[in-house]
PDB file of C-alpha atoms in Angstrom:
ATOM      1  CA  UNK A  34     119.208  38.941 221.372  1.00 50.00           C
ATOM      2  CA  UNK A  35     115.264  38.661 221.329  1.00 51.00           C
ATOM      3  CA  UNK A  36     113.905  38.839 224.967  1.00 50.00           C
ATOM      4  CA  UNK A  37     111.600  35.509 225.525  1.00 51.00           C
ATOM      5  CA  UNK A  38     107.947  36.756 225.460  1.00 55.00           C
ATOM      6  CA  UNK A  39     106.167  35.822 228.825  1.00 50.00           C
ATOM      7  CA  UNK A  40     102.312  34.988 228.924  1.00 51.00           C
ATOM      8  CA  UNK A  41      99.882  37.244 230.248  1.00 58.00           C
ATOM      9  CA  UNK A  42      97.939  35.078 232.446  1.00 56.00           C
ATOM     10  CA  UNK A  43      94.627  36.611 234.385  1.00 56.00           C
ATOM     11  CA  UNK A  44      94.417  35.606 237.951  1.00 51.00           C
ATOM     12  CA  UNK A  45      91.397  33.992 238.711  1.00 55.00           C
ATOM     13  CA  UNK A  46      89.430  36.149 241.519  1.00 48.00           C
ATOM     14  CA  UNK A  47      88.519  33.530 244.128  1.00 50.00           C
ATOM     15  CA  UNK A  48      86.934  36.124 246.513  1.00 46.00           C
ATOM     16  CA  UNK A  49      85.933  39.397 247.561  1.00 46.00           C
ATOM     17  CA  UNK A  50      87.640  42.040 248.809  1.00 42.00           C
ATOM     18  CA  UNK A  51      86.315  44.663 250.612  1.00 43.00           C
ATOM     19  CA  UNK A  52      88.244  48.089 251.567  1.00 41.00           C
ATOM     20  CA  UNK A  53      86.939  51.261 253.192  1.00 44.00           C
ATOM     21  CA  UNK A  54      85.717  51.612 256.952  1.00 46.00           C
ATOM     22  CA  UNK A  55      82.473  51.611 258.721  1.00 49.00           C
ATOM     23  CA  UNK A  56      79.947  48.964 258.981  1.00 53.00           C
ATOM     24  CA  UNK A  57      78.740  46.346 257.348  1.00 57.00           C
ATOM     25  CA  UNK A  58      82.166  44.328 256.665  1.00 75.00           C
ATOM     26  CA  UNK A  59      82.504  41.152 257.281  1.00 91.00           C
ATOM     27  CA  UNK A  60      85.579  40.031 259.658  1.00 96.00           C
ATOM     28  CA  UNK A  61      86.678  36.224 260.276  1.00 97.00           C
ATOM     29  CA  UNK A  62      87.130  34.309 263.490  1.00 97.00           C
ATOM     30  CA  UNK A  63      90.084  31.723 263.084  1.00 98.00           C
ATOM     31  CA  UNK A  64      90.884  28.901 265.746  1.00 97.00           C
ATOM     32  CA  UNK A  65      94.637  27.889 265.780  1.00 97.00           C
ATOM     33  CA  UNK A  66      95.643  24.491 267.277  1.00 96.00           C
ATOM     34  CA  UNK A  67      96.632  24.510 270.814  1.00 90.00           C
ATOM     35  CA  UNK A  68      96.548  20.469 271.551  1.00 84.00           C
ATOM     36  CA  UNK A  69      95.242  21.608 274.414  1.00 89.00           C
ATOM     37  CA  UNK A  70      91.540  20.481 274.150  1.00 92.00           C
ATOM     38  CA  UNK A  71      89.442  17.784 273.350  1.00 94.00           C
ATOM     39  CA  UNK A  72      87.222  17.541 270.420  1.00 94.00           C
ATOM     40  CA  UNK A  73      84.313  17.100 272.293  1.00 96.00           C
ATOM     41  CA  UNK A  74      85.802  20.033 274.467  1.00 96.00           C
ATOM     42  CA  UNK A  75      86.136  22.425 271.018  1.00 96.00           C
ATOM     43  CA  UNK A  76      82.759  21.047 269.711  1.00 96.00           C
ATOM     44  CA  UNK A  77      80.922  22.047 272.902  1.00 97.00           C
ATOM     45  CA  UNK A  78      82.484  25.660 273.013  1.00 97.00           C
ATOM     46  CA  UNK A  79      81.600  26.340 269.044  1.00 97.00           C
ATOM     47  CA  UNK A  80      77.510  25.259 269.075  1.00 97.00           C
ATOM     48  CA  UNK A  81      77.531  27.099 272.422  1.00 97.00           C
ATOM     49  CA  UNK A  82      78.952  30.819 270.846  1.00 97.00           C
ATOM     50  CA  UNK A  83      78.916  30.777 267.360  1.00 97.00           C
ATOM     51  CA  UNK A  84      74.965  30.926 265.863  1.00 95.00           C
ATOM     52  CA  UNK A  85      73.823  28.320 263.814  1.00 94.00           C
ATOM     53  CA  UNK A  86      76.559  26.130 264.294  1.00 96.00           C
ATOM     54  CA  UNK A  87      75.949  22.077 264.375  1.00 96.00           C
ATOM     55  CA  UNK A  88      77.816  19.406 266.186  1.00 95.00           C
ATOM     56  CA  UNK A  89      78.637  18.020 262.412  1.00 96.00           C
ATOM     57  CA  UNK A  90      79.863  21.199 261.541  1.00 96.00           C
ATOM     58  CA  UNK A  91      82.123  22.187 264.677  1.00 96.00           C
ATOM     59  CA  UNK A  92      83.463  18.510 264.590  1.00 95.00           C
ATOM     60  CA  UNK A  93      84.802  19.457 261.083  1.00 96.00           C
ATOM     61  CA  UNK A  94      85.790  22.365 262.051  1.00 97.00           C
ATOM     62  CA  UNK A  95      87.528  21.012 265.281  1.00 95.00           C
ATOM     63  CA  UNK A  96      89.132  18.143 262.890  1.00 95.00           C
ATOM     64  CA  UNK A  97      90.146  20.735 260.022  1.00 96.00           C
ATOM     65  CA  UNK A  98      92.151  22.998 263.221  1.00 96.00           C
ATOM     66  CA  UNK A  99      93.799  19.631 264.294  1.00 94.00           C
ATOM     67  CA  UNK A 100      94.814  18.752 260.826  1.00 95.00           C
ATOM     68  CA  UNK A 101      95.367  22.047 259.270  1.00 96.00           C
ATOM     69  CA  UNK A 102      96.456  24.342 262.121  1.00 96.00           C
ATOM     70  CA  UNK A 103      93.821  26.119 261.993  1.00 96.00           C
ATOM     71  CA  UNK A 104      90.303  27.114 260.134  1.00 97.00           C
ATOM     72  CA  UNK A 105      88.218  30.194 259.830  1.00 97.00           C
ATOM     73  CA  UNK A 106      85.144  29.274 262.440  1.00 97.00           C
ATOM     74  CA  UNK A 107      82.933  32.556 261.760  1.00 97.00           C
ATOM     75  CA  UNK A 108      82.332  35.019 258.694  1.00 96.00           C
ATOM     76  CA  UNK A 109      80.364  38.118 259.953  1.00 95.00           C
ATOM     77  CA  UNK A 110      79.836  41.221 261.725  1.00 95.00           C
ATOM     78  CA  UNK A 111      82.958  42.860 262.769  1.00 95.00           C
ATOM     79  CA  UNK A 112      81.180  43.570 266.482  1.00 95.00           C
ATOM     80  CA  UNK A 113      79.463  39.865 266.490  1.00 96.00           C
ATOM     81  CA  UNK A 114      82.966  38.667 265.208  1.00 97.00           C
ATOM     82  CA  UNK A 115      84.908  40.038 268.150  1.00 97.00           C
ATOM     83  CA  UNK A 116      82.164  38.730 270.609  1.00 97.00           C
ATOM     84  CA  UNK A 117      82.446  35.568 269.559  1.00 97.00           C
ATOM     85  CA  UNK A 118      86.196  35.280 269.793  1.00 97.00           C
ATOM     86  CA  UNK A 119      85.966  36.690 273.027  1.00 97.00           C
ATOM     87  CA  UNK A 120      84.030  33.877 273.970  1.00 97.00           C
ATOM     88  CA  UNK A 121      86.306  31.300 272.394  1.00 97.00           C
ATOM     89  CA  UNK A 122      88.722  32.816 273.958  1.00 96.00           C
ATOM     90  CA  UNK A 123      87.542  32.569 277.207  1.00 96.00           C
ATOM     91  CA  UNK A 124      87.242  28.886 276.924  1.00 95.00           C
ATOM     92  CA  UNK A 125      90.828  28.375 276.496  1.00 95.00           C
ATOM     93  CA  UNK A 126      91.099  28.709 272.512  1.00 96.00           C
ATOM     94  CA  UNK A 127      93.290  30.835 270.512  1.00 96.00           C
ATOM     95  CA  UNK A 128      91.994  32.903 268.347  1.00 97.00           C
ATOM     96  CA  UNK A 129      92.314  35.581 266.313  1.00 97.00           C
ATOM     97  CA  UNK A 130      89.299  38.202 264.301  1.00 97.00           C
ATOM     98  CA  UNK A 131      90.752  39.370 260.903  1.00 96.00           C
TER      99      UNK A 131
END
């Protein structure tokens, strides 16, 4: 009996991945959900730690957390990445640097 032949299908690469140690990689700072803040509470603590950041852009970011569970807040430095999160952290969010 003839085995069925299964397509070869090429995953689509939808980012980077970077392996090795030292500097210059980029870590992630993710906010979970708590219910446990405001928006206006969330929006104050993002454009006060993380740089650049907008009122328009924490207040998606505060509604994507609230909606999704969670969203990735900051894409940097591993040492600014941890410093930031540390921040959040302080002001009552959970988060977590990957």
């Amino acid at each position: 009996m003839p085995t069925p032949s299964t397509p070869q299908t090429i995953p689509e690469i939808t980012e980077d991945v970077q392996i090795g140690s030292g500097t210059g990689f980029e870590s992630r700072v993710v906010v979970y959900n708590c219910d446990c803040h405001t928006y206006q509470q969330v929006i104050e603590l993002f454009c006060r730690f993380i740089p650049a950041m907008t009122s328009t852009k924490a207040f998606e970011l505060a509604y994507r957390i609230d909606h999704d569970g969670e969203a990735i807040v900051y894409t940097g430095s591993t040492e600014q990445a941890d410093d930031i999160a540390a921040k959040l952290a302080g002001g009552g969010l959970r988060v977590a640097v990957q």
